[in-house]
PDB file of C-alpha atoms in Angstrom:
ATOM      1  CA  MET I 290       0.031   0.077   0.018  1.00  0.00           C
ATOM      2  CA  LYS I 291       2.948   2.487   0.614  1.00  0.00           C
ATOM      3  CA  GLN I 292       4.329   1.989  -2.745  1.00  0.00           C
ATOM      4  CA  SER I 293       1.228   2.730  -4.550  1.00  0.00           C
ATOM      5  CA  ALA I 294       0.761   6.025  -2.861  1.00  0.00           C
ATOM      6  CA  SER I 295       4.346   7.138  -4.091  1.00  0.00           C
ATOM      7  CA  ALA I 296       3.728   6.456  -7.621  1.00  0.00           C
ATOM      8  CA  PRO I 297       1.287   9.317  -8.404  1.00  0.00           C
ATOM      9  CA  LYS I 298       3.548  12.100  -7.270  1.00  0.00           C
ATOM     10  CA  LYS I 299       6.088  11.670  -9.896  1.00  0.00           C
ATOM     11  CA  PRO I 300       3.960  13.132 -12.785  1.00  0.00           C
ATOM     12  CA  ALA I 301       3.170  16.358 -10.442  1.00  0.00           C
ATOM     13  CA  ALA I 302       6.834  17.072 -10.209  1.00  0.00           C
ATOM     14  CA  ALA I 303       7.073  17.265 -13.847  1.00  0.00           C
ATOM     15  CA  LYS I 304       4.726  20.595 -14.080  1.00  0.00           C
ATOM     16  CA  PRO I 305       7.088  23.085 -12.381  1.00  0.00           C
ATOM     17  CA  ALA I 306       9.775  22.052 -15.021  1.00  0.00           C
ATOM     18  CA  ALA I 307       7.778  23.120 -17.763  1.00  0.00           C
ATOM     19  CA  LYS I 308       6.860  26.391 -16.459  1.00  0.00           C
ATOM     20  CA  PRO I 309      10.600  27.784 -16.384  1.00  0.00           C
ATOM     21  CA  ALA I 310      11.050  26.481 -19.940  1.00  0.00           C
ATOM     22  CA  ALA I 311       8.088  28.540 -21.070  1.00  0.00           C
ATOM     23  CA  LYS I 312       9.309  31.791 -19.277  1.00  0.00           C
ATOM     24  CA  ALA I 313      12.868  31.131 -20.634  1.00  0.00           C
ATOM     25  CA  ALA I 314      11.364  30.868 -24.124  1.00  0.00           C
ATOM     26  CA  SER I 315       9.658  33.866 -24.061  1.00  0.00           C
ATOM     27  CA  LYS I 316      12.015  36.260 -22.768  1.00  0.00           C
ATOM     28  CA  PRO I 317      14.569  35.546 -25.725  1.00  0.00           C
ATOM     29  CA  ALA I 318      11.648  36.362 -28.055  1.00  0.00           C
ATOM     30  CA  ALA I 319      11.071  39.638 -26.384  1.00  0.00           C
ATOM     31  CA  LYS I 320      14.562  40.943 -26.761  1.00  0.00           C
ATOM     32  CA  PRO I 321      14.350  41.280 -30.479  1.00  0.00           C
ATOM     33  CA  ALA I 322      11.536  43.802 -29.960  1.00  0.00           C
ATOM     34  CA  ALA I 323      14.391  46.031 -28.724  1.00  0.00           C
ATOM     35  CA  ALA I 324      15.213  46.676 -32.089  1.00  0.00           C
ATOM     36  CA  LYS I 325      12.683  49.752 -32.178  1.00  0.00           C
ATOM     37  CA  PRO I 326      15.503  52.120 -31.740  1.00  0.00           C
ATOM     38  CA  ALA I 327      16.181  51.441 -35.389  1.00  0.00           C
ATOM     39  CA  ALA I 328      13.293  54.245 -35.973  1.00  0.00           C
ATOM     40  CA  LYS I 329      15.947  56.764 -35.023  1.00  0.00           C
ATOM     41  CA  PRO I 330      16.815  57.270 -38.699  1.00  0.00           C
ATOM     42  CA  ALA I 331      13.402  59.105 -38.863  1.00  0.00           C
ATOM     43  CA  ALA I 332      15.211  62.092 -37.343  1.00  0.00           C
ATOM     44  CA  SER I 333      16.649  62.696 -40.619  1.00  0.00           C
ATOM     45  CA  LYS I 334      13.616  65.004 -41.186  1.00  0.00           C
ATOM     46  CA  PRO I 335      15.236  68.217 -39.726  1.00  0.00           C
ATOM     47  CA  ALA I 336      17.408  67.881 -42.829  1.00  0.00           C
ATOM     48  CA  ALA I 337      14.177  68.051 -44.868  1.00  0.00           C
ATOM     49  CA  ALA I 338      13.210  71.036 -42.945  1.00  0.00           C
ATOM     50  CA  LYS I 339      16.493  72.519 -43.300  1.00  0.00           C
ATOM     51  CA  THR I 340      16.192  72.279 -47.092  1.00  0.00           C
ATOM     52  CA  ALA I 341      12.379  73.934 -46.705  1.00  0.00           C
ATOM     53  CA  ALA I 342      13.995  76.646 -44.908  1.00  0.00           C
ATOM     54  CA  ALA I 343      16.413  77.225 -47.781  1.00  0.00           C
ATOM     55  CA  LYS I 344      13.373  78.246 -50.109  1.00  0.00           C
ATOM     56  CA  PRO I 345      12.521  81.446 -48.808  1.00  0.00           C
ATOM     57  CA  VAL I 346      16.242  82.646 -49.378  1.00  0.00           C
ATOM     58  CA  ALA I 347      15.510  81.546 -53.010  1.00  0.00           C
ATOM     59  CA  LYS I 348      12.364  83.641 -53.043  1.00  0.00           C
ATOM     60  CA  ALA I 349      13.958  86.516 -51.455  1.00  0.00           C
ATOM     61  CA  SER I 350      16.794  86.563 -53.989  1.00  0.00           C
ATOM     62  CA  ALA I 351      13.955  86.454 -56.594  1.00  0.00           C
ATOM     63  CA  ALA I 352      11.969  89.342 -55.174  1.00  0.00           C
ATOM     64  CA  LYS I 353      15.005  91.642 -55.340  1.00  0.00           C
ATOM     65  CA  PRO I 354      14.449  92.954 -59.177  1.00  0.00           C
ATOM     66  CA  ALA I 355      11.116  94.399 -57.712  1.00  0.00           C
ATOM     67  CA  ALA I 356      13.297  97.237 -56.005  1.00  0.00           C
ATOM     68  CA  ALA I 357      13.465  98.627 -59.507  1.00  0.00           C
ATOM     69  CA  LYS I 358       9.980  99.957 -59.457  1.00  0.00           C
ATOM     70  CA  PRO I 359      10.589 103.316 -57.477  1.00  0.00           C
ATOM     71  CA  PRO I 360      12.163 105.241 -60.443  1.00  0.00           C
ATOM     72  CA  ALA I 361       8.936 104.733 -62.066  1.00  0.00           C
ATOM     73  CA  THR I 362       6.891 106.720 -59.419  1.00  0.00           C
ATOM     74  CA  LYS I 363       9.649 109.550 -59.611  1.00  0.00           C
ATOM     75  CA  SER I 364       8.519 110.584 -63.133  1.00  0.00           C
ATOM     76  CA  VAL I 365       4.920 111.324 -62.078  1.00  0.00           C
ATOM     77  CA  PRO I 366       5.233 114.955 -60.735  1.00  0.00           C
ATOM     78  CA  ARG I 367       7.231 115.695 -63.708  1.00  0.00           C
ATOM     79  CA  ARG I 368       4.222 115.300 -65.885  1.00  0.00           C
ATOM     80  CA  ALA I 369       1.888 117.620 -63.757  1.00  0.00           C
ATOM     81  CA  PRO I 370       1.191 120.737 -65.498  1.00  0.00           C
ATOM     82  CA  ALA I 371       1.417 124.044 -63.865  1.00  0.00           C
ATOM     83  CA  LEU I 372      -1.684 126.273 -63.445  1.00  0.00           C
ATOM     84  CA  ALA I 373      -1.099 128.692 -66.023  1.00  0.00           C
ATOM     85  CA  THR I 374      -4.373 129.570 -67.732  1.00  0.00           C
ATOM     86  CA  PRO I 375      -3.569 131.809 -71.081  1.00  0.00           C
ATOM     87  CA  SER I 376      -5.074 135.252 -71.122  1.00  0.00           C
ATOM     88  CA  ASP I 377      -4.559 138.460 -72.946  1.00  0.00           C
ATOM     89  CA  LEU I 378      -4.640 140.411 -69.604  1.00  0.00           C
ATOM     90  CA  SER I 379      -1.107 141.452 -68.716  1.00  0.00           C
ATOM     91  CA  LYS I 380       0.536 139.842 -65.518  1.00  0.00           C
ATOM     92  CA  ASN I 381      -0.299 142.803 -63.553  1.00  0.00           C
ATOM     93  CA  ALA I 382      -3.818 142.550 -64.477  1.00  0.00           C
ATOM     94  CA  THR I 383      -4.249 138.966 -63.579  1.00  0.00           C
ATOM     95  CA  ARG I 384      -2.151 139.603 -60.443  1.00  0.00           C
ATOM     96  CA  ASP I 385      -4.539 142.509 -59.119  1.00  0.00           C
ATOM     97  CA  LEU I 386      -7.828 141.199 -60.326  1.00  0.00           C
ATOM     98  CA  SER I 387      -7.197 137.807 -59.057  1.00  0.00           C
ATOM     99  CA  ALA I 388      -6.449 139.157 -55.570  1.00  0.00           C
ATOM    100  CA  ALA I 389      -9.549 141.264 -55.791  1.00  0.00           C
ATOM    101  CA  LEU I 390     -11.684 138.473 -56.678  1.00  0.00           C
ATOM    102  CA  ASN I 391     -10.454 136.203 -53.961  1.00  0.00           C
ATOM    103  CA  ARG I 392     -10.983 138.827 -51.378  1.00  0.00           C
ATOM    104  CA  LEU I 393     -14.672 139.514 -52.609  1.00  0.00           C
ATOM    105  CA  LEU I 394     -15.245 135.585 -52.891  1.00  0.00           C
ATOM    106  CA  ALA I 395     -14.274 135.323 -49.295  1.00  0.00           C
ATOM    107  CA  ASP I 396     -16.798 138.071 -48.232  1.00  0.00           C
ATOM    108  CA  VAL I 397     -19.568 136.472 -50.337  1.00  0.00           C
ATOM    109  CA  PHE I 398     -18.902 133.071 -48.540  1.00  0.00           C
ATOM    110  CA  ALA I 399     -18.757 134.649 -45.118  1.00  0.00           C
ATOM    111  CA  LEU I 400     -22.320 136.714 -45.959  1.00  0.00           C
ATOM    112  CA  TYR I 401     -23.732 133.419 -47.291  1.00  0.00           C
ATOM    113  CA  LEU I 402     -23.037 131.552 -43.959  1.00  0.00           C
ATOM    114  CA  LYS I 403     -23.958 134.188 -41.946  1.00  0.00           C
ATOM    115  CA  THR I 404     -27.256 134.514 -43.877  1.00  0.00           C
ATOM    116  CA  LYS I 405     -28.029 130.552 -43.331  1.00  0.00           C
ATOM    117  CA  ASN I 406     -26.809 131.106 -39.718  1.00  0.00           C
ATOM    118  CA  PHE I 407     -29.870 133.544 -39.084  1.00  0.00           C
ATOM    119  CA  HIS I 408     -32.128 131.525 -41.284  1.00  0.00           C
ATOM    120  CA  TRP I 409     -31.631 128.398 -39.020  1.00  0.00           C
ATOM    121  CA  HIS I 410     -31.852 130.405 -35.840  1.00  0.00           C
ATOM    122  CA  VAL I 411     -34.627 133.069 -36.252  1.00  0.00           C
ATOM    123  CA  SER I 412     -37.634 132.785 -34.032  1.00  0.00           C
ATOM    124  CA  GLY I 413     -40.680 134.689 -33.154  1.00  0.00           C
ATOM    125  CA  PRO I 414     -44.099 135.258 -34.533  1.00  0.00           C
ATOM    126  CA  HIS I 415     -42.617 136.203 -37.969  1.00  0.00           C
ATOM    127  CA  PHE I 416     -40.526 133.162 -38.121  1.00  0.00           C
ATOM    128  CA  ARG I 417     -42.077 131.597 -41.418  1.00  0.00           C
ATOM    129  CA  ASP I 418     -41.550 134.920 -43.304  1.00  0.00           C
ATOM    130  CA  TYR I 419     -38.242 135.687 -42.033  1.00  0.00           C
ATOM    131  CA  HIS I 420     -37.011 131.980 -42.361  1.00  0.00           C
ATOM    132  CA  LEU I 421     -38.000 131.678 -46.278  1.00  0.00           C
ATOM    133  CA  LEU I 422     -36.740 135.347 -46.927  1.00  0.00           C
ATOM    134  CA  LEU I 423     -33.316 134.625 -45.599  1.00  0.00           C
ATOM    135  CA  ASP I 424     -33.332 131.131 -47.335  1.00  0.00           C
ATOM    136  CA  ASP I 425     -33.756 132.893 -50.660  1.00  0.00           C
ATOM    137  CA  HIS I 426     -31.249 135.280 -49.899  1.00  0.00           C
ATOM    138  CA  ALA I 427     -28.625 132.689 -48.868  1.00  0.00           C
ATOM    139  CA  THR I 428     -29.538 130.855 -52.370  1.00  0.00           C
ATOM    140  CA  GLU I 429     -28.858 133.949 -54.316  1.00  0.00           C
ATOM    141  CA  ILE I 430     -25.448 134.739 -52.526  1.00  0.00           C
ATOM    142  CA  PHE I 431     -24.231 131.245 -52.816  1.00  0.00           C
ATOM    143  CA  ALA I 432     -24.876 131.089 -56.500  1.00  0.00           C
ATOM    144  CA  MET I 433     -22.160 134.034 -56.765  1.00  0.00           C
ATOM    145  CA  THR I 434     -19.602 131.742 -55.419  1.00  0.00           C
ATOM    146  CA  ASP I 435     -18.521 129.693 -58.151  1.00  0.00           C
ATOM    147  CA  ALA I 436     -18.814 132.207 -60.810  1.00  0.00           C
ATOM    148  CA  ILE I 437     -16.444 134.185 -59.030  1.00  0.00           C
ATOM    149  CA  ALA I 438     -13.950 131.525 -58.538  1.00  0.00           C
ATOM    150  CA  GLU I 439     -14.196 130.465 -62.249  1.00  0.00           C
ATOM    151  CA  ARG I 440     -13.834 133.759 -63.429  1.00  0.00           C
ATOM    152  CA  ASN I 441     -10.730 134.142 -61.481  1.00  0.00           C
ATOM    153  CA  ARG I 442      -9.297 130.955 -63.114  1.00  0.00           C
ATOM    154  CA  LYS I 443     -10.450 132.199 -66.617  1.00  0.00           C
ATOM    155  CA  ILE I 444      -8.086 135.211 -66.439  1.00  0.00           C
ATOM    156  CA  GLY I 445      -4.976 133.000 -65.310  1.00  0.00           C
ATOM    157  CA  GLY I 446      -5.294 133.458 -61.520  1.00  0.00           C
ATOM    158  CA  ASN I 447      -6.109 130.896 -58.468  1.00  0.00           C
ATOM    159  CA  THR I 448      -8.776 130.798 -56.365  1.00  0.00           C
ATOM    160  CA  ILE I 449      -9.877 130.058 -52.784  1.00  0.00           C
ATOM    161  CA  ARG I 450      -9.007 126.656 -51.478  1.00  0.00           C
ATOM    162  CA  SER I 451     -10.076 126.325 -47.942  1.00  0.00           C
ATOM    163  CA  ILE I 452     -12.114 127.726 -44.757  1.00  0.00           C
ATOM    164  CA  GLY I 453      -8.826 129.166 -43.515  1.00  0.00           C
ATOM    165  CA  HIS I 454      -8.277 130.904 -46.799  1.00  0.00           C
ATOM    166  CA  ILE I 455     -11.535 132.350 -46.484  1.00  0.00           C
ATOM    167  CA  SER I 456     -11.165 133.515 -42.967  1.00  0.00           C
ATOM    168  CA  ARG I 457      -7.541 135.052 -43.692  1.00  0.00           C
ATOM    169  CA  LEU I 458      -9.378 137.298 -46.568  1.00  0.00           C
ATOM    170  CA  LYS I 459     -13.012 138.355 -45.764  1.00  0.00           C
ATOM    171  CA  ARG I 460     -14.201 141.724 -44.424  1.00  0.00           C
ATOM    172  CA  ILE I 461     -17.568 140.477 -43.338  1.00  0.00           C
ATOM    173  CA  LEU I 462     -17.871 140.004 -39.723  1.00  0.00           C
ATOM    174  CA  ASP I 463     -19.138 136.585 -38.141  1.00  0.00           C
ATOM    175  CA  ASN I 464     -21.877 136.449 -35.603  1.00  0.00           C
ATOM    176  CA  ASP I 465     -21.599 133.409 -33.096  1.00  0.00           C
ATOM    177  CA  ALA I 466     -24.041 134.842 -30.663  1.00  0.00           C
ATOM    178  CA  GLU I 467     -26.074 132.230 -28.733  1.00  0.00           C
ATOM    179  CA  PHE I 468     -29.286 134.423 -29.516  1.00  0.00           C
ATOM    180  CA  VAL I 469     -29.813 137.289 -31.723  1.00  0.00           C
ATOM    181  CA  GLN I 470     -33.319 139.107 -32.037  1.00  0.00           C
ATOM    182  CA  PRO I 471     -34.868 138.688 -35.505  1.00  0.00           C
ATOM    183  CA  LEU I 472     -34.793 142.423 -36.357  1.00  0.00           C
ATOM    184  CA  ASP I 473     -31.328 142.495 -35.097  1.00  0.00           C
ATOM    185  CA  MET I 474     -30.445 139.925 -37.593  1.00  0.00           C
ATOM    186  CA  LEU I 475     -32.259 141.731 -40.596  1.00  0.00           C
ATOM    187  CA  ALA I 476     -30.502 145.118 -39.716  1.00  0.00           C
ATOM    188  CA  GLU I 477     -27.042 143.335 -39.683  1.00  0.00           C
ATOM    189  CA  LEU I 478     -27.548 141.501 -42.966  1.00  0.00           C
ATOM    190  CA  GLN I 479     -28.690 144.750 -44.436  1.00  0.00           C
ATOM    191  CA  GLU I 480     -25.506 146.434 -43.488  1.00  0.00           C
ATOM    192  CA  ASP I 481     -23.445 143.282 -44.607  1.00  0.00           C
ATOM    193  CA  ASN I 482     -25.312 143.710 -48.135  1.00  0.00           C
ATOM    194  CA  LYS I 483     -24.491 147.296 -48.312  1.00  0.00           C
ATOM    195  CA  SER I 484     -20.738 146.594 -47.600  1.00  0.00           C
ATOM    196  CA  LEU I 485     -20.663 143.974 -50.222  1.00  0.00           C
ATOM    197  CA  THR I 486     -21.960 146.360 -52.697  1.00  0.00           C
ATOM    198  CA  SER I 487     -19.326 148.846 -51.921  1.00  0.00           C
ATOM    199  CA  TYR I 488     -16.643 145.924 -52.287  1.00  0.00           C
ATOM    200  CA  MET I 489     -18.104 145.108 -55.633  1.00  0.00           C
ATOM    201  CA  ARG I 490     -17.884 148.763 -57.024  1.00  0.00           C
ATOM    202  CA  GLU I 491     -14.439 148.559 -56.047  1.00  0.00           C
ATOM    203  CA  VAL I 492     -13.594 145.579 -58.045  1.00  0.00           C
ATOM    204  CA  HIS I 493     -15.586 147.114 -60.954  1.00  0.00           C
ATOM    205  CA  GLY I 494     -13.376 150.233 -60.830  1.00  0.00           C
ATOM    206  CA  LEU I 495     -10.386 147.729 -61.061  1.00  0.00           C
ATOM    207  CA  CYS I 496     -11.950 145.936 -64.029  1.00  0.00           C
ATOM    208  CA  ASP I 497     -12.489 149.350 -65.910  1.00  0.00           C
ATOM    209  CA  GLU I 498      -8.714 150.128 -65.236  1.00  0.00           C
ATOM    210  CA  TYR I 499      -7.497 146.992 -66.950  1.00  0.00           C
ATOM    211  CA  HIS I 500     -10.455 146.858 -69.415  1.00  0.00           C
ATOM    212  CA  ASP I 501     -11.800 143.516 -67.855  1.00  0.00           C
ATOM    213  CA  ILE I 502     -15.317 143.751 -69.658  1.00  0.00           C
ATOM    214  CA  ALA I 503     -16.273 140.296 -68.887  1.00  0.00           C
ATOM    215  CA  THR I 504     -15.767 140.581 -65.067  1.00  0.00           C
ATOM    216  CA  ALA I 505     -17.281 144.086 -64.695  1.00  0.00           C
ATOM    217  CA  SER I 506     -20.541 142.669 -66.587  1.00  0.00           C
ATOM    218  CA  LEU I 507     -20.765 139.962 -63.870  1.00  0.00           C
ATOM    219  CA  ILE I 508     -20.087 142.459 -61.113  1.00  0.00           C
ATOM    220  CA  GLU I 509     -23.010 144.940 -62.373  1.00  0.00           C
ATOM    221  CA  ASN I 510     -25.420 141.966 -61.993  1.00  0.00           C
ATOM    222  CA  TRP I 511     -24.425 141.275 -58.669  1.00  0.00           C
ATOM    223  CA  ILE I 512     -24.720 144.678 -57.419  1.00  0.00           C
ATOM    224  CA  ASP I 513     -28.255 144.981 -58.626  1.00  0.00           C
ATOM    225  CA  GLU I 514     -29.112 141.698 -56.948  1.00  0.00           C
ATOM    226  CA  THR I 515     -27.217 142.850 -53.532  1.00  0.00           C
ATOM    227  CA  GLU I 516     -29.055 146.113 -53.583  1.00  0.00           C
ATOM    228  CA  GLN I 517     -32.527 144.480 -53.932  1.00  0.00           C
ATOM    229  CA  ARG I 518     -31.512 142.272 -51.007  1.00  0.00           C
ATOM    230  CA  THR I 519     -30.760 145.431 -48.934  1.00  0.00           C
ATOM    231  CA  TRP I 520     -34.063 146.907 -49.944  1.00  0.00           C
ATOM    232  CA  PHE I 521     -36.126 143.803 -49.080  1.00  0.00           C
ATOM    233  CA  LEU I 522     -34.152 143.379 -45.276  1.00  0.00           C
ATOM    234  CA  PHE I 523     -34.775 147.310 -44.791  1.00  0.00           C
ATOM    235  CA  GLU I 524     -38.789 147.179 -45.795  1.00  0.00           C
ATOM    236  CA  THR I 525     -39.223 143.908 -43.682  1.00  0.00           C
ATOM    237  CA  SER I 526     -37.527 145.056 -40.801  1.00  0.00           C
ATOM    238  CA  ARG I 527     -39.412 148.317 -40.652  1.00  0.00           C
ATOM    239  CA  ARG I 528     -41.923 148.444 -37.604  1.00  0.00           C
ATOM    240  CA  GLY I 529     -45.562 149.246 -38.468  1.00  0.00           C
ATOM    241  CA  ASP I 530     -47.831 151.586 -37.204  1.00  0.00           C
ATOM    242  CA  ASN I 531     -51.501 151.198 -36.480  1.00  0.00           C
ATOM    243  CA  THR I 532     -52.224 151.740 -40.207  1.00  0.00           C
ATOM    244  CA  GLY I 533     -49.982 148.783 -41.124  1.00  0.00           C
ATOM    245  CA  HIS I 534     -47.337 151.187 -42.400  1.00  0.00           C
TER     246      HIS I 534
END
């Protein structure tokens, strides 16, 4: 009976010997996987990047010929013609008439803006009548500006270029008051139109001196219009009595 009990133990002893063999077989097989460092040759990509970085250098060298364009722009100002309108008037006539017309134009612009100022800010029981009257006057005054400026260019002169230019030449005074009585507005514009008439007579005398008939004929019409505005402003600002006069 003791011999039969020892016999089955022998096969069980064989199992531990098989396990080490399996481990030993698997370990050597895992070592070849260490060959992954062979992927390092992929580090050769920076070399490709270096070559790509060299491309902008080629582009920059190719763009250098574009620097030759500036000489083409330098020739543009040379083609700009001078403002020298031909005229049979003498140089002295052009100089004096141009200066007189520019000063007159500055006064016309100043009177136009003051008339519009009062047109916008008039108030009181006669608002509609005064508002419409001053708008008509402003339209008539503004119509003079383009004709004066173009007449100056026709005789070979240069004309007004800016608000600052106007402010340096004008003789008509501004009125920036916060509030002006309606009748004071009409009285002030009446005096300004009278002054403008006087200025135009002076320019007309200069036109006669230099035989500038065309400018003189324009001024004659403007004097008539300005005298009419003075008349209307005077009659409109009169205070009526019990009879309406």
